[in-house]
Coordinates of C-alpha atoms in Angstrom, one line a residue:
Chain A
M66 CA 14.2 -33.0 -29.5
V67 CA 17.4 -31.9 -30.2
S68 CA 18.3 -28.9 -28.6
A69 CA 20.8 -26.7 -29.9
V70 CA 22.6 -25.7 -27.3
A71 CA 24.8 -27.5 -24.7
P72 CA 23.6 -28.1 -21.3
A73 CA 26.5 -27.3 -19.7
A74 CA 25.7 -25.9 -15.9
S75 CA 27.8 -22.2 -17.7
R76 CA 25.1 -22.0 -19.8
R77 CA 22.0 -22.6 -17.7
W78 CA 20.4 -19.0 -17.0
R79 CA 19.9 -18.3 -13.9
R80 CA 17.3 -16.3 -12.4
P81 CA 19.0 -13.0 -10.6
P82 CA 19.0 -12.6 -6.8
V83 CA 16.0 -10.0 -7.2
F84 CA 16.4 -7.2 -4.2
I85 CA 20.2 -7.9 -2.7
K86 CA 23.1 -8.2 -5.3
S87 CA 26.0 -9.0 -3.0
R88 CA 26.1 -12.7 -1.9
F89 CA 28.1 -11.6 1.3
W90 CA 24.9 -9.2 2.6
R91 CA 22.4 -11.2 0.7
I92 CA 22.9 -14.1 3.0
A93 CA 24.2 -11.6 5.9
I94 CA 20.4 -10.1 5.9
Y95 CA 18.1 -13.3 5.0
G96 CA 19.7 -14.8 8.1
G97 CA 19.7 -12.7 10.2
F98 CA 16.1 -12.5 9.8
F99 CA 16.0 -15.9 9.6
A100 CA 17.9 -15.7 13.1
Y101 CA 15.5 -13.4 14.6
L102 CA 12.1 -15.4 13.4
V103 CA 13.1 -18.3 15.2
L104 CA 14.0 -16.6 17.9
A105 CA 10.5 -14.3 17.9
L106 CA 8.8 -18.1 17.9
W107 CA 10.8 -18.8 20.8
S108 CA 8.6 -16.4 22.8
I109 CA 5.4 -17.6 22.3
D110 CA 4.4 -19.0 25.1
L111 CA 1.4 -21.9 24.3
D112 CA -1.1 -22.6 27.1
W113 CA -3.4 -25.4 25.5
T114 CA -5.4 -26.1 28.1
R115 CA -6.7 -22.6 27.7
I116 CA -6.7 -23.0 23.8
V117 CA -9.3 -26.3 24.7
Q118 CA -11.2 -24.3 26.7
G119 CA -11.1 -21.2 24.4
L120 CA -12.0 -23.4 21.8
D121 CA -15.8 -23.9 23.6
R122 CA -16.0 -20.3 23.7
G123 CA -14.4 -19.2 19.7
R124 CA -18.0 -21.9 18.9
R125 CA -20.1 -20.2 21.5
F126 CA -18.6 -16.8 19.7
I127 CA -19.2 -18.6 16.6
E128 CA -22.6 -19.4 17.4
G129 CA -23.4 -15.7 18.5
F130 CA -22.3 -14.3 15.5
L131 CA -24.5 -16.4 13.1
T132 CA -27.4 -16.2 15.8
P133 CA -27.2 -12.8 16.1
D134 CA -29.5 -10.9 19.0
F135 CA -29.9 -7.6 18.3
T136 CA -33.4 -6.8 20.2
S137 CA -32.1 -7.7 24.4
R138 CA -29.6 -5.3 24.2
W139 CA -31.2 -2.9 21.2
R140 CA -31.6 0.0 23.8
D141 CA -27.3 -0.1 24.0
I142 CA -26.5 -0.6 21.2
R143 CA -28.9 1.9 19.4
Q144 CA -27.5 3.8 21.7
G145 CA -23.6 3.4 20.8
M146 CA -24.2 4.0 17.1
V147 CA -25.4 7.1 17.4
E148 CA -22.6 8.1 19.7
S149 CA -20.0 6.5 17.2
I150 CA -21.9 8.1 14.1
T151 CA -22.6 11.7 15.8
M152 CA -18.5 11.4 17.2
T153 CA -17.6 10.8 13.7
V154 CA -19.7 13.8 12.2
C155 CA -18.5 16.6 14.6
A156 CA -14.7 15.4 14.7
S157 CA -14.7 15.1 11.2
V158 CA -16.4 18.4 10.5
V159 CA -14.1 20.4 13.1
G160 CA -10.9 18.7 12.7
I161 CA -10.8 19.6 9.3
L162 CA -11.8 23.1 9.6
I163 CA -8.7 23.1 12.1
S164 CA -6.9 20.9 9.6
I165 CA -6.9 24.2 6.7
P166 CA -4.9 26.2 8.2
I167 CA -2.7 23.8 9.3
G168 CA -2.4 22.5 6.4
I169 CA -1.9 26.0 4.8
G170 CA 0.6 27.1 7.3
A171 CA 2.8 23.9 6.8
A172 CA 3.0 23.9 3.0
R173 CA 6.7 25.2 2.3
N174 CA 5.9 27.4 -0.8
I175 CA 3.4 30.0 0.9
A176 CA 3.8 29.9 4.5
P177 CA 6.8 31.1 6.2
W178 CA 9.7 29.3 7.8
P179 CA 8.7 29.5 11.4
V180 CA 5.1 29.2 10.3
H181 CA 5.7 26.0 8.5
A182 CA 8.1 24.7 11.6
V183 CA 4.9 24.8 14.5
C184 CA 2.5 23.3 11.9
R185 CA 5.1 20.4 10.8
S186 CA 5.4 20.0 14.5
I187 CA 1.6 20.1 15.3
I188 CA 1.0 17.2 12.8
A189 CA 4.4 15.1 13.8
I190 CA 2.5 15.3 17.8
S191 CA -0.5 14.0 16.3
R192 CA 1.0 11.8 14.1
A193 CA 2.6 10.0 16.4
F194 CA 0.5 8.8 18.9
Q195 CA -2.1 5.9 17.9
E196 CA -6.0 7.2 18.6
I197 CA -6.3 5.2 21.6
I198 CA -3.6 6.5 23.4
I199 CA -5.2 9.9 23.1
A200 CA -8.4 8.6 23.8
I201 CA -6.3 7.8 27.1
L202 CA -5.6 11.1 27.7
F203 CA -9.0 12.6 27.2
V204 CA -11.1 10.5 28.4
A205 CA -8.5 11.1 31.7
M206 CA -8.5 15.4 31.3
F207 CA -12.2 15.1 29.9
G208 CA -14.1 12.4 31.7
F209 CA -15.8 9.4 30.5
G210 CA -17.8 9.4 27.5
P211 CA -18.4 10.7 23.3
F212 CA -16.5 14.2 24.0
A213 CA -13.5 12.7 24.9
G214 CA -13.5 10.7 21.9
F215 CA -14.6 13.5 20.0
L216 CA -11.8 15.3 21.0
T217 CA -9.3 12.4 19.9
L218 CA -10.9 11.8 16.7
S219 CA -10.4 15.7 15.8
F220 CA -7.1 15.3 17.0
A221 CA -6.2 12.6 14.9
T222 CA -7.9 14.1 11.4
I223 CA -5.9 17.1 11.6
G224 CA -2.7 15.3 11.9
F225 CA -3.9 12.9 8.8
I226 CA -5.3 16.0 6.4
S227 CA -3.0 18.7 7.4
K228 CA -0.2 16.6 6.4
L229 CA -1.9 15.2 3.3
L230 CA -2.9 19.0 2.1
A231 CA 0.3 20.2 2.4
D232 CA 2.4 17.9 0.9
D233 CA -0.6 18.5 -1.8
I234 CA 0.1 22.3 -1.7
E235 CA 3.6 21.8 -2.0
E236 CA 3.2 20.1 -5.3
V237 CA 0.7 22.4 -7.2
D238 CA 1.2 24.2 -10.5
E239 CA 4.0 26.9 -9.9
A240 CA 3.1 28.2 -13.5
Q241 CA -0.9 29.2 -12.1
A242 CA 0.2 30.6 -8.9
E243 CA 2.9 32.8 -11.3
A244 CA 0.3 33.6 -13.6
I245 CA -2.2 34.8 -10.9
R246 CA 0.8 36.5 -9.2
A247 CA 1.4 38.6 -12.6
T248 CA -2.1 40.1 -12.1
G249 CA -1.2 42.2 -8.8
A250 CA -2.7 39.3 -6.4
G251 CA -1.6 39.7 -3.1
W252 CA -1.2 36.0 -0.6
W253 CA -5.0 36.4 0.1
Q254 CA -6.1 35.9 -3.8
I255 CA -3.2 33.6 -4.4
V256 CA -4.3 31.2 -2.2
N257 CA -8.2 31.2 -3.4
Y258 CA -7.7 31.2 -7.4
A259 CA -4.4 29.9 -7.4
I260 CA -3.6 26.8 -5.1
Q261 CA -7.3 25.7 -4.1
P262 CA -8.7 25.2 -7.0
Q263 CA -5.3 23.3 -8.1
V264 CA -6.1 21.1 -4.0
M265 CA -10.1 21.5 -4.0
P266 CA -10.8 18.1 -5.9
R267 CA -8.0 16.0 -3.3
L268 CA -9.2 17.4 -0.5
I269 CA -12.4 16.3 -0.6
G270 CA -11.8 13.0 -1.4
L271 CA -9.5 13.3 1.4
S272 CA -12.4 14.1 3.9
L273 CA -14.1 11.6 2.8
Y274 CA -11.5 9.0 3.3
R275 CA -11.2 10.4 6.8
V276 CA -15.1 10.7 7.4
D277 CA -14.6 6.8 6.8
I278 CA -11.4 6.5 8.9
N279 CA -13.2 8.3 11.8
F280 CA -16.1 6.1 11.9
R281 CA -13.9 3.0 11.9
E282 CA -11.8 4.7 14.6
S283 CA -14.9 5.3 16.2
S284 CA -15.6 2.2 16.8
V285 CA -12.7 1.5 19.0
I286 CA -11.9 3.7 21.3
G287 CA -15.2 2.9 23.3
I288 CA -13.0 0.1 24.7
V289 CA -11.1 2.5 26.7
G290 CA -14.2 4.9 27.8
A291 CA -14.1 7.2 24.5
G292 CA -18.2 6.6 24.5
G293 CA -19.2 5.1 21.0
I294 CA -20.4 1.8 20.5
G295 CA -16.6 -0.1 21.2
A296 CA -18.1 0.5 24.9
T297 CA -20.9 -1.6 24.1
L298 CA -19.0 -4.2 22.5
N299 CA -16.2 -4.0 25.5
T300 CA -19.5 -4.6 28.0
S301 CA -21.3 -7.8 25.8
M302 CA -17.6 -9.5 25.2
E303 CA -17.1 -9.0 29.4
R304 CA -20.4 -10.8 30.0
Y305 CA -19.4 -13.4 27.6
D306 CA -22.7 -12.0 25.8
Y307 CA -21.8 -13.5 22.5
D308 CA -25.0 -12.8 20.7
T309 CA -25.0 -9.0 20.9
A310 CA -21.6 -8.6 20.4
G311 CA -21.9 -10.7 16.8
A312 CA -24.9 -8.3 16.7
I313 CA -22.6 -5.2 17.2
L314 CA -20.0 -6.8 15.4
I315 CA -21.9 -7.1 12.0
L316 CA -23.6 -3.5 12.8
I317 CA -20.2 -2.1 12.3
I318 CA -19.4 -4.2 9.5
I319 CA -22.5 -3.1 7.6
F320 CA -21.6 0.7 8.6
V321 CA -18.0 0.4 7.6
M322 CA -18.4 -0.9 4.4
L323 CA -21.4 1.3 3.4
A324 CA -19.0 4.7 4.3
E325 CA -16.4 2.7 2.0
Y326 CA -18.4 2.5 -0.3
G327 CA -20.3 6.1 0.5
S328 CA -17.0 8.1 0.1
S329 CA -15.3 6.1 -2.5
H330 CA -18.8 6.7 -4.7
I331 CA -18.5 10.3 -3.8
R332 CA -14.5 10.3 -4.6
K333 CA -15.0 9.5 -7.4
R334 CA -17.9 12.0 -8.5
V335 CA -16.4 14.7 -7.3
Q336 CA -12.3 13.7 -8.8
Chain B
M102 CA -14.9 23.6 -13.0
P103 CA -17.5 25.5 -14.9
I104 CA -17.1 29.2 -15.3
G105 CA -20.0 31.2 -16.5
S106 CA -20.8 35.0 -16.7
N107 CA -23.6 36.7 -14.6
A108 CA -25.0 38.7 -17.9
A109 CA -26.8 41.3 -15.4
D110 CA -23.3 42.5 -14.7
N111 CA -21.2 40.7 -16.9
T112 CA -18.2 40.3 -13.9
W113 CA -16.1 37.0 -14.1
S114 CA -17.4 34.4 -11.4
K115 CA -16.0 31.3 -10.8
H116 CA -19.2 29.1 -11.4
T117 CA -23.0 29.4 -12.6
R118 CA -25.6 31.0 -9.9
R119 CA -27.3 28.0 -10.4
G120 CA -23.8 26.1 -8.7
E121 CA -23.5 28.3 -6.3
W122 CA -27.6 27.9 -5.0
M123 CA -26.0 24.1 -5.2
I124 CA -22.4 24.9 -3.4
W125 CA -24.6 26.7 -0.7
G126 CA -27.2 23.6 -0.4
G127 CA -24.2 21.3 0.5
W128 CA -22.9 23.7 2.8
F129 CA -26.0 24.6 4.3
A130 CA -27.3 21.0 4.6
L131 CA -23.9 19.6 6.3
A132 CA -23.9 23.0 8.8
V133 CA -27.4 21.1 10.2
V134 CA -26.1 17.6 10.0
F135 CA -23.3 19.0 12.4
V136 CA -25.3 21.1 14.8
L137 CA -27.9 17.9 15.0
S138 CA -25.3 15.7 15.5
W139 CA -23.4 18.0 17.9
Q140 CA -26.6 18.1 20.3
V141 CA -27.3 14.6 20.6
M142 CA -23.5 13.6 21.6
N143 CA -23.9 16.3 23.9
E144 CA -26.9 15.0 25.8
R145 CA -25.0 13.5 28.3
T146 CA -21.6 15.3 28.6
I147 CA -20.6 17.0 32.1
W148 CA -20.0 20.4 31.1
A149 CA -18.2 20.9 34.5
F150 CA -16.0 18.6 34.1
V151 CA -15.3 19.7 30.2
E152 CA -14.1 23.2 31.9
D153 CA -12.4 21.1 34.5
A154 CA -10.6 19.9 32.1
P155 CA -7.1 22.1 32.0
R156 CA -6.7 22.1 35.6
Q157 CA -6.7 18.3 35.2
G158 CA -4.3 18.1 31.9
A159 CA -1.9 20.4 34.8
D160 CA -2.9 17.9 37.6
L161 CA -2.2 15.3 35.3
L162 CA 1.2 16.9 33.4
S163 CA 2.0 17.0 37.6
R164 CA 1.8 13.5 38.5
S165 CA 3.4 11.9 35.3
W166 CA 6.7 14.8 35.5
P167 CA 9.5 14.0 37.0
P168 CA 9.3 9.9 34.7
R169 CA 10.4 6.8 36.7
W170 CA 13.1 6.0 34.7
D171 CA 13.9 3.2 36.6
Y172 CA 10.4 1.8 35.3
L173 CA 13.0 1.1 31.9
G174 CA 13.8 -2.1 33.7
N175 CA 10.6 -3.7 33.8
L176 CA 10.1 -2.9 30.0
W177 CA 12.0 -4.5 27.8
Q178 CA 10.2 -8.0 27.8
P179 CA 6.7 -6.8 26.5
L180 CA 8.3 -4.6 24.1
W181 CA 9.8 -7.6 22.5
D182 CA 6.9 -9.2 22.5
T183 CA 5.6 -5.7 20.7
L184 CA 8.1 -6.4 18.3
N185 CA 7.2 -10.2 17.5
M186 CA 3.9 -9.5 18.1
A187 CA 4.3 -6.9 14.9
T188 CA 6.2 -9.1 13.0
L189 CA 5.3 -12.4 12.9
G190 CA 1.6 -10.8 12.8
T191 CA 2.7 -9.4 9.7
L192 CA 3.9 -12.7 8.0
L193 CA 1.6 -14.7 9.1
G194 CA -1.0 -12.2 7.4
T195 CA 0.9 -11.2 4.4
A196 CA 1.2 -15.3 4.2
M197 CA -3.0 -15.6 3.9
A198 CA -3.2 -12.3 1.8
V199 CA -1.0 -13.4 -0.8
P200 CA -3.4 -16.1 -2.4
L201 CA -6.5 -14.4 -1.9
A202 CA -5.0 -11.6 -3.9
F203 CA -3.9 -13.7 -6.0
M204 CA -7.8 -15.2 -6.2
A205 CA -9.1 -11.6 -5.9
A206 CA -7.9 -10.1 -9.4
R207 CA -9.7 -9.9 -12.1
N208 CA -6.8 -11.0 -14.5
T209 CA -5.9 -14.0 -12.0
S210 CA -8.5 -15.1 -10.4
P211 CA -9.7 -19.0 -10.9
S212 CA -12.9 -18.1 -10.7
L213 CA -14.5 -14.7 -11.9
L214 CA -18.4 -15.8 -10.6
F215 CA -17.9 -17.7 -7.1
L216 CA -14.2 -17.1 -6.1
R217 CA -13.1 -13.5 -6.4
P218 CA -16.5 -12.3 -4.5
V219 CA -15.3 -14.8 -1.7
A220 CA -12.1 -13.9 -1.5
L221 CA -13.1 -9.9 -1.8
F222 CA -15.7 -10.0 0.8
I223 CA -12.7 -11.9 3.0
I224 CA -10.6 -8.3 2.6
V225 CA -13.4 -6.3 2.8
A226 CA -14.7 -7.7 6.6
S227 CA -10.7 -7.8 7.3
R228 CA -10.6 -4.5 6.9
S229 CA -13.3 -3.3 8.6
I230 CA -13.1 -4.5 11.6
N231 CA -10.3 -2.9 14.2
S232 CA -7.6 -5.1 15.2
L233 CA -8.1 -4.4 19.3
I234 CA -11.7 -5.4 18.4
W235 CA -9.6 -8.9 17.1
A236 CA -7.4 -9.1 19.3
L237 CA -10.5 -8.8 22.1
L238 CA -12.5 -11.3 20.2
L239 CA -9.3 -13.3 20.5
V240 CA -8.5 -13.0 24.2
A241 CA -11.6 -13.9 24.9
I242 CA -10.9 -17.4 22.6
I243 CA -7.5 -18.6 23.2
G244 CA -6.6 -16.1 26.2
P245 CA -4.4 -13.7 26.8
G246 CA -0.7 -13.7 25.5
I247 CA 1.0 -13.2 22.9
L248 CA 0.2 -15.9 20.8
A249 CA -4.0 -13.5 20.7
G250 CA -2.0 -10.7 19.5
I251 CA -0.1 -12.4 16.4
I252 CA -3.5 -13.7 14.7
A253 CA -4.9 -10.1 15.8
I254 CA -2.4 -8.2 14.0
A255 CA -2.6 -10.6 11.6
L256 CA -6.3 -10.8 10.7
R257 CA -6.2 -6.9 9.9
S258 CA -3.3 -7.0 7.7
I259 CA -4.6 -9.8 5.2
G260 CA -7.2 -6.7 4.1
F261 CA -4.6 -3.9 3.8
V262 CA -1.9 -6.2 1.9
G263 CA -5.0 -8.2 0.4
K264 CA -6.5 -4.7 -1.6
L265 CA -3.0 -2.8 -2.4
L266 CA -1.6 -6.1 -3.6
Y267 CA -4.7 -7.5 -5.8
E268 CA -4.8 -3.6 -7.7
S269 CA -1.0 -4.2 -8.2
I270 CA -1.9 -7.1 -9.9
E271 CA -4.8 -6.0 -11.7
E272 CA -2.3 -3.0 -13.3
I273 CA 0.5 -4.9 -14.5
D274 CA 1.7 -5.3 -18.3
E275 CA 0.0 -8.0 -19.6
T276 CA 2.4 -8.0 -23.1
Q277 CA 5.5 -9.5 -20.2
V278 CA 2.8 -12.1 -19.6
E279 CA 1.7 -13.0 -23.2
A280 CA 5.3 -12.7 -23.6
V281 CA 6.3 -15.5 -21.3
R282 CA 3.0 -17.8 -22.2
A283 CA 4.2 -17.6 -25.6
T284 CA 7.3 -20.1 -24.6
G285 CA 4.8 -22.7 -23.3
A286 CA 4.7 -21.6 -20.0
G287 CA 1.8 -23.6 -17.6
Q288 CA -0.7 -21.4 -14.6
L289 CA 2.3 -21.2 -12.0
Q290 CA 4.7 -21.0 -14.3
L291 CA 3.1 -17.3 -15.9
I292 CA 2.6 -16.5 -12.2
D293 CA 6.0 -17.5 -10.9
Y294 CA 8.0 -15.3 -13.8
A295 CA 5.4 -12.9 -15.6
I296 CA 3.6 -11.5 -12.4
V297 CA 5.4 -11.9 -9.8
P298 CA 8.1 -9.6 -10.9
Q299 CA 6.5 -7.1 -11.5
V300 CA 4.4 -7.0 -8.4
L301 CA 7.0 -7.8 -5.9
P302 CA 8.9 -4.4 -5.4
A303 CA 5.2 -3.3 -4.4
F304 CA 4.5 -6.4 -2.9
V305 CA 7.7 -5.6 -0.4
G306 CA 6.9 -2.0 -0.1
M307 CA 3.6 -2.6 1.4
T308 CA 4.6 -5.4 3.7
I309 CA 6.9 -3.1 5.0
F310 CA 4.8 -0.5 5.6
R311 CA 2.0 -3.0 7.2
W312 CA 4.9 -3.8 9.4
D313 CA 5.3 0.0 10.3
I314 CA 1.6 0.5 11.2
N315 CA 1.4 -3.0 13.1
I316 CA 4.1 -1.7 14.9
R317 CA 1.9 1.4 16.3
E318 CA -1.2 -0.9 16.9
S319 CA 0.6 -3.9 18.4
T320 CA 1.1 -1.3 21.4
I321 CA -2.2 -1.3 22.4
L322 CA -2.4 -4.1 22.2
G323 CA -2.3 -4.9 25.1
L324 CA -4.9 -3.2 26.5
V325 CA -7.5 -5.7 25.9
G326 CA -5.6 -7.9 27.3
A327 CA -2.8 -9.4 24.5
S328 CA 0.4 -8.9 25.8
G329 CA 3.1 -6.6 25.4
I330 CA 4.0 -2.8 26.4
G331 CA 0.2 -1.9 26.3
L332 CA -0.3 -4.5 29.3
Q333 CA 2.1 -2.6 31.4
L334 CA 0.2 0.7 29.8
Q335 CA -2.8 -0.5 31.0
G336 CA -1.6 -1.5 34.4
S337 CA -0.4 1.5 35.1
L338 CA -3.3 3.1 34.2
N339 CA -5.6 1.3 36.7
T340 CA -2.9 1.6 39.7
L341 CA -2.7 5.8 38.5
A342 CA 1.1 5.4 38.3
W343 CA 1.0 8.3 35.8
S344 CA 5.0 8.7 36.2
Q345 CA 5.3 4.9 34.8
V346 CA 2.8 6.2 32.5
S347 CA 4.9 9.2 30.8
V348 CA 8.2 6.2 30.9
I349 CA 5.7 4.2 28.6
F350 CA 4.9 6.9 26.2
A351 CA 8.3 7.8 25.7
V352 CA 9.5 4.3 25.0
I353 CA 5.9 4.5 22.8
L354 CA 6.9 7.3 20.9
L355 CA 10.4 6.1 20.2
T356 CA 10.0 2.4 19.1
V357 CA 7.2 4.2 16.4
I358 CA 10.0 6.8 15.0
V359 CA 12.6 3.8 14.8
A360 CA 10.3 1.9 12.6
E361 CA 9.1 4.5 10.6
W362 CA 13.0 5.4 10.2
V363 CA 13.7 1.9 9.3
S364 CA 9.8 1.5 6.9
S365 CA 11.1 4.2 4.9
K366 CA 13.5 3.9 4.4
V367 CA 13.9 0.1 3.5
R368 CA 11.5 1.1 0.9
R369 CA 13.1 4.0 -0.8
A370 CA 16.3 1.3 -1.4
I371 CA 13.5 -0.9 -2.9
I372 CA 10.8 1.2 -5.0

């Protein structure tokens, strides 16, 4: 094949750099990142004897996962699952009920600014901390058990739903609110007839998604004493009872998948 | 939204009579489920502890104030470990997620019948187990330390990055792929020149977003024995040193806020 274009280096097409156009900053940033990577990898302390010991446990764990034992601790497992599910239901319902007024209050276009500021700070506090950390505090205050877990999940739900609801209300089509306002409607009527129909499908979708998240979280907050299947899992790991741990993990995966498929199925129908 | 009018009095109403019954039935069913769950959940709740909670809360607050700021010196090393767990875990997780996403995407999967379902299953399974549970398992297998934390974070991140990446691969503009294919490019060149440039900004965005989430997650992995600031938290909680706990909370809060700021800055610069 005879090339029409002279193979001079200057005429060769070169792929332009993707992100950082300036050569200096590109080298500096990538170089800095590489240096960090070396430092970070340096900080891993490997204890080979411990890992070799652990490999045997890993094998036993995988065996336990493949031959799960549902029967011998079935009562504990059942109780943990029931606690997780009921915690999820109660926390989702209560959390969403509280989120709605807070979400409306946090929307800049329909709430006066003092209300807006208060509601936005509630949301910020709820979102800043991990569920586990909130659970530690609630367990210390309310004692061990599912009630503390219920409060934790409700609290986390408020941050999630209120924020997304408020953002959604701020993005509604103003023309519809204008039209309702033109009929002489008051604040409540505007919220009910202009805002609510626009955000309702998304609110239902978000709520279902949150139910799904709450179940996932309810399976871990038991590790710090807040009830649910996580407590059972933690106990069985501490007893090196890998057959039961495997059974619990399988149940968690199945339930999370069911919750995810169920909620995405309903979401598709609602929206 | 169905709009019907009641034939009897000819006033406008939002829903048909049947629709209204359905909606009330739905709400009623939800209320029944909620009440039942509430009862089951609180069978063993000791209400005396719950009533006592405000006093307990005030007690905790008085113990944790003033924070023991000189404890801060013990926190730099764990904080460094926490950051490393999050960053290395994110890198390892994304490295594993990329090939999985290409296998899972309908338009790039080498085999729709076999590899695609396997990849999808790995993605869903990774998403359904919380990183705290992964850490619980890995600490039992390879022993406490930063390595267990890194792998736990990585295993949890696979599902997140994998899912978002394969969805964005499926949504690419096929005409660009066509154009590159017309030059006689092979499969790998097709991916490199037609697909990667289209999904790269989204990919970097979601990786940074996951890194931000992972910073939060890695602060608590120490609770189950992986390294990091959570280990310090666990120690302080066990010795009821609440004035140290408040210092740790402050450090965690600050770290999370900084990570969120960095992540939103970088994402805005890219997308």
